[in-house]
Amino acid sequence: QEAYASDDYPGGDSVTPQWEDLRRTLASKGYQRALTGTDGLYSYSQCGESGCWKDEYQLDGNHIFYKASAVKPVGNGGKFSLPNPDNRGSGYTASWQVFEKLDGSHARFVAVNTHLYSAGITQRGVYEERRVAQASAILSTLRNNSASAGLPVVLLGDLNSHEGHGPVSTL
């Protein structure tokens, strides 16, 4: 969550976007990034030109990395929009990918990564209602998506909520 999608971040090398630095580090440990709604550019180096990271920015930071020796992606996954209460430019999204375990069981599950509305985290009322609407949209979309319907779900991300708050109990 919240990895910089530019080459200008604290501690960076002024060349590599933070999300790409993370991708490279994880790749060296056997992790890959699921293609969840981008146009197919997996890495900054594949693009070969400045600005390649803009494709990644469209994911709003909701990347899904997986251990390639443990699971494999099934299909391309995707992303969907969530209610956008403050009309910010990049919107609110959830990225998803179906995975199949490589342990011989062939069990499948859906991984979902999101970042819910952040204003008023310690306040209830309208702020919490906005996050509940986003959590409800995630559930509705997963139920109505033929690729994910009926599969177990692993939800990742920043819910900007505390135990007992509406978004947590909704999920």
mmCIF file of C-alpha atoms in Angstrom:
data_model
loop_
_atom_site.group_PDB
_atom_site.id
_atom_site.type_symbol
_atom_site.label_atom_id
_atom_site.label_comp_id
_atom_site.label_asym_id
_atom_site.label_seq_id
_atom_site.Cartn_x
_atom_site.Cartn_y
_atom_site.Cartn_z
ATOM 1 C CA GLN A 1 0.000 0.000 0.000
ATOM 2 C CA GLU A 2 1.035 3.537 -0.751
ATOM 3 C CA ALA A 3 4.246 2.691 -2.594
ATOM 4 C CA TYR A 4 5.440 5.662 -4.599
ATOM 5 C CA ALA A 5 4.614 5.388 -8.288
ATOM 6 C CA SER A 6 7.298 7.900 -9.213
ATOM 7 C CA ASP A 7 11.065 7.979 -9.011
ATOM 8 C CA ASP A 8 11.058 10.653 -6.309
ATOM 9 C CA TYR A 9 10.693 9.169 -2.842
ATOM 10 C CA PRO A 10 12.634 9.325 0.409
ATOM 11 C CA GLY A 11 15.622 6.995 0.285
ATOM 12 C CA GLY A 12 15.142 6.265 -3.417
ATOM 13 C CA ASP A 13 17.758 6.360 -6.129
ATOM 14 C CA SER A 14 15.941 9.101 -8.128
ATOM 15 C CA VAL A 15 15.592 6.632 -11.001
ATOM 16 C CA THR A 16 13.489 3.666 -9.890
ATOM 17 C CA PRO A 17 9.872 4.008 -8.700
ATOM 18 C CA GLN A 18 9.350 2.595 -5.207
ATOM 19 C CA TRP A 19 6.834 -0.014 -6.422
ATOM 20 C CA GLU A 20 9.437 -1.226 -8.953
ATOM 21 C CA ASP A 21 12.134 -1.379 -6.293
ATOM 22 C CA LEU A 22 9.757 -3.538 -4.239
ATOM 23 C CA ARG A 23 8.925 -5.737 -7.244
ATOM 24 C CA ARG A 24 12.613 -6.343 -7.968
ATOM 25 C CA THR A 25 13.378 -7.217 -4.342
ATOM 26 C CA LEU A 26 10.452 -9.622 -4.104
ATOM 27 C CA ALA A 27 11.321 -11.195 -7.479
ATOM 28 C CA SER A 28 14.750 -12.075 -6.127
ATOM 29 C CA LYS A 29 12.954 -14.054 -3.391
ATOM 30 C CA GLY A 30 10.636 -15.950 -5.764
ATOM 31 C CA TYR A 31 7.647 -13.617 -5.802
ATOM 32 C CA GLN A 32 5.818 -12.326 -8.853
ATOM 33 C CA ARG A 33 3.166 -9.681 -9.283
ATOM 34 C CA ALA A 34 -0.239 -10.752 -10.542
ATOM 35 C CA LEU A 35 -1.514 -8.923 -13.599
ATOM 36 C CA THR A 36 -4.632 -7.395 -12.100
ATOM 37 C CA GLY A 37 -6.042 -4.902 -14.531
ATOM 38 C CA THR A 38 -3.038 -3.260 -16.164
ATOM 39 C CA ASP A 39 -2.260 -3.221 -19.874
ATOM 40 C CA GLY A 40 0.417 -5.856 -19.492
ATOM 41 C CA LEU A 41 3.527 -3.951 -18.429
ATOM 42 C CA TYR A 42 4.975 -6.012 -15.625
ATOM 43 C CA SER A 43 8.099 -4.003 -15.035
ATOM 44 C CA TYR A 44 9.776 -0.665 -15.491
ATOM 45 C CA SER A 45 12.599 -2.298 -17.454
ATOM 46 C CA GLN A 46 10.227 -3.929 -19.952
ATOM 47 C CA CYS A 47 8.970 -0.533 -20.958
ATOM 48 C CA GLY A 48 12.437 0.839 -21.680
ATOM 49 C CA GLU A 49 11.392 4.426 -21.331
ATOM 50 C CA SER A 50 10.562 7.009 -18.723
ATOM 51 C CA GLY A 51 6.906 6.998 -17.700
ATOM 52 C CA CYS A 52 6.338 3.247 -17.864
ATOM 53 C CA TRP A 53 5.321 3.352 -14.198
ATOM 54 C CA LYS A 54 2.162 5.271 -15.126
ATOM 55 C CA ASP A 55 0.576 1.931 -16.020
ATOM 56 C CA GLU A 56 1.188 0.751 -12.474
ATOM 57 C CA TYR A 57 -0.158 3.971 -11.022
ATOM 58 C CA GLN A 58 -3.556 3.076 -12.443
ATOM 59 C CA LEU A 59 -3.740 0.289 -9.863
ATOM 60 C CA ASP A 60 -3.803 2.914 -7.107
ATOM 61 C CA GLY A 61 -1.103 0.933 -5.290
ATOM 62 C CA ASN A 62 -3.245 -2.188 -4.961
ATOM 63 C CA HIS A 63 -0.713 -4.725 -6.211
ATOM 64 C CA ILE A 64 -0.878 -8.442 -5.451
ATOM 65 C CA PHE A 65 2.432 -10.274 -5.113
ATOM 66 C CA TYR A 66 2.513 -14.054 -4.767
ATOM 67 C CA LYS A 67 5.065 -16.795 -4.121
ATOM 68 C CA ALA A 68 5.419 -18.473 -7.530
ATOM 69 C CA SER A 69 6.460 -21.810 -6.021
ATOM 70 C CA ALA A 70 3.280 -21.985 -3.885
ATOM 71 C CA VAL A 71 0.471 -20.711 -6.119
ATOM 72 C CA LYS A 72 -0.225 -19.812 -9.719
ATOM 73 C CA PRO A 73 -2.601 -17.156 -11.035
ATOM 74 C CA VAL A 74 -5.689 -18.353 -12.887
ATOM 75 C CA GLY A 75 -6.728 -15.913 -15.594
ATOM 76 C CA ASN A 76 -5.800 -12.245 -15.565
ATOM 77 C CA GLY A 77 -7.689 -11.003 -12.520
ATOM 78 C CA GLY A 78 -8.720 -7.394 -12.603
ATOM 79 C CA LYS A 79 -9.675 -4.339 -10.664
ATOM 80 C CA PHE A 80 -12.951 -2.669 -9.896
ATOM 81 C CA SER A 81 -13.940 0.754 -8.709
ATOM 82 C CA LEU A 82 -15.288 1.437 -5.251
ATOM 83 C CA PRO A 83 -17.504 4.332 -4.168
ATOM 84 C CA ASN A 84 -15.378 7.481 -4.322
ATOM 85 C CA PRO A 85 -16.736 9.828 -1.623
ATOM 86 C CA ASP A 86 -14.187 12.604 -2.101
ATOM 87 C CA ASN A 87 -13.922 12.379 -5.909
ATOM 88 C CA ARG A 88 -10.135 12.172 -5.832
ATOM 89 C CA GLY A 89 -8.462 11.773 -9.185
ATOM 90 C CA SER A 90 -7.193 8.208 -8.903
ATOM 91 C CA GLY A 91 -10.348 6.918 -7.254
ATOM 92 C CA TYR A 92 -10.701 3.968 -4.907
ATOM 93 C CA THR A 93 -10.242 0.475 -6.262
ATOM 94 C CA ALA A 94 -9.817 -3.162 -5.341
ATOM 95 C CA SER A 95 -7.553 -5.460 -7.361
ATOM 96 C CA TRP A 96 -8.278 -9.175 -7.454
ATOM 97 C CA GLN A 97 -6.734 -12.395 -8.715
ATOM 98 C CA VAL A 98 -7.799 -16.041 -8.544
ATOM 99 C CA PHE A 99 -4.956 -18.349 -7.490
ATOM 100 C CA GLU A 100 -4.534 -22.117 -7.513
ATOM 101 C CA LYS A 101 -2.373 -23.842 -4.928
ATOM 102 C CA LEU A 102 0.545 -25.890 -6.268
ATOM 103 C CA ASP A 103 0.557 -28.377 -3.381
ATOM 104 C CA GLY A 104 -1.372 -30.994 -5.360
ATOM 105 C CA SER A 105 -4.758 -29.998 -3.943
ATOM 106 C CA HIS A 106 -5.507 -27.609 -6.845
ATOM 107 C CA ALA A 107 -7.508 -25.579 -4.326
ATOM 108 C CA ARG A 108 -8.433 -22.124 -5.561
ATOM 109 C CA PHE A 109 -8.995 -18.862 -3.749
ATOM 110 C CA VAL A 110 -9.336 -15.195 -4.566
ATOM 111 C CA ALA A 111 -6.865 -12.593 -3.335
ATOM 112 C CA VAL A 112 -8.217 -9.047 -3.129
ATOM 113 C CA ASN A 113 -6.167 -5.969 -2.295
ATOM 114 C CA THR A 114 -7.750 -2.624 -1.510
ATOM 115 C CA HIS A 115 -7.300 0.655 0.295
ATOM 116 C CA LEU A 116 -10.469 2.058 1.815
ATOM 117 C CA TYR A 117 -11.340 5.708 2.407
ATOM 118 C CA SER A 118 -8.852 7.216 4.808
ATOM 119 C CA ALA A 119 -10.475 10.337 6.260
ATOM 120 C CA GLY A 120 -11.632 10.207 9.862
ATOM 121 C CA ILE A 121 -10.130 6.841 10.775
ATOM 122 C CA THR A 122 -10.750 7.345 14.484
ATOM 123 C CA GLN A 123 -14.152 8.940 13.929
ATOM 124 C CA ARG A 124 -17.426 7.159 13.345
ATOM 125 C CA GLY A 125 -20.421 8.545 11.472
ATOM 126 C CA VAL A 126 -20.117 9.649 7.846
ATOM 127 C CA TYR A 127 -16.487 8.545 7.481
ATOM 128 C CA GLU A 128 -17.259 5.053 8.670
ATOM 129 C CA GLU A 129 -20.357 4.935 6.449
ATOM 130 C CA ARG A 130 -18.147 5.670 3.431
ATOM 131 C CA ARG A 131 -15.839 2.767 4.266
ATOM 132 C CA VAL A 132 -18.834 0.472 4.891
ATOM 133 C CA ALA A 133 -20.118 1.355 1.403
ATOM 134 C CA GLN A 134 -16.725 0.418 -0.040
ATOM 135 C CA ALA A 135 -16.593 -2.875 1.904
ATOM 136 C CA SER A 136 -20.126 -3.668 0.724
ATOM 137 C CA ALA A 137 -19.107 -2.953 -2.879
ATOM 138 C CA ILE A 138 -16.210 -5.417 -2.564
ATOM 139 C CA LEU A 139 -18.547 -8.144 -1.289
ATOM 140 C CA SER A 140 -21.161 -7.458 -3.962
ATOM 141 C CA THR A 141 -18.611 -7.471 -6.770
ATOM 142 C CA LEU A 142 -17.030 -10.723 -5.604
ATOM 143 C CA ARG A 143 -20.430 -12.415 -5.296
ATOM 144 C CA ASN A 144 -21.412 -11.313 -8.806
ATOM 145 C CA ASN A 145 -18.084 -12.130 -10.486
ATOM 146 C CA SER A 146 -18.285 -15.594 -12.054
ATOM 147 C CA ALA A 147 -14.503 -16.067 -11.651
ATOM 148 C CA SER A 148 -14.616 -15.525 -7.887
ATOM 149 C CA ALA A 149 -18.134 -16.577 -6.858
ATOM 150 C CA GLY A 150 -18.059 -19.278 -4.193
ATOM 151 C CA LEU A 151 -14.280 -19.234 -3.713
ATOM 152 C CA PRO A 152 -12.587 -18.462 -0.386
ATOM 153 C CA VAL A 153 -11.297 -14.882 -0.247
ATOM 154 C CA VAL A 154 -8.075 -13.513 1.201
ATOM 155 C CA LEU A 155 -8.535 -9.779 1.704
ATOM 156 C CA LEU A 156 -5.400 -7.647 1.833
ATOM 157 C CA GLY A 157 -4.941 -3.938 2.223
ATOM 158 C CA ASP A 158 -5.640 -0.989 4.405
ATOM 159 C CA LEU A 159 -9.188 -0.915 5.730
ATOM 160 C CA ASN A 160 -8.540 2.277 7.701
ATOM 161 C CA SER A 161 -10.739 0.812 10.409
ATOM 162 C CA HIS A 162 -10.506 -0.606 13.882
ATOM 163 C CA GLU A 163 -11.887 -3.858 15.267
ATOM 164 C CA GLY A 164 -15.614 -3.514 15.757
ATOM 165 C CA HIS A 165 -15.985 -0.708 13.196
ATOM 166 C CA GLY A 166 -18.569 -1.044 10.463
ATOM 167 C CA PRO A 167 -16.275 -2.037 7.556
ATOM 168 C CA VAL A 168 -14.711 -4.851 9.594
ATOM 169 C CA SER A 169 -18.036 -6.241 10.789
ATOM 170 C CA THR A 170 -19.496 -5.865 7.262
ATOM 171 C CA LEU A 171 -16.698 -7.993 5.856
#
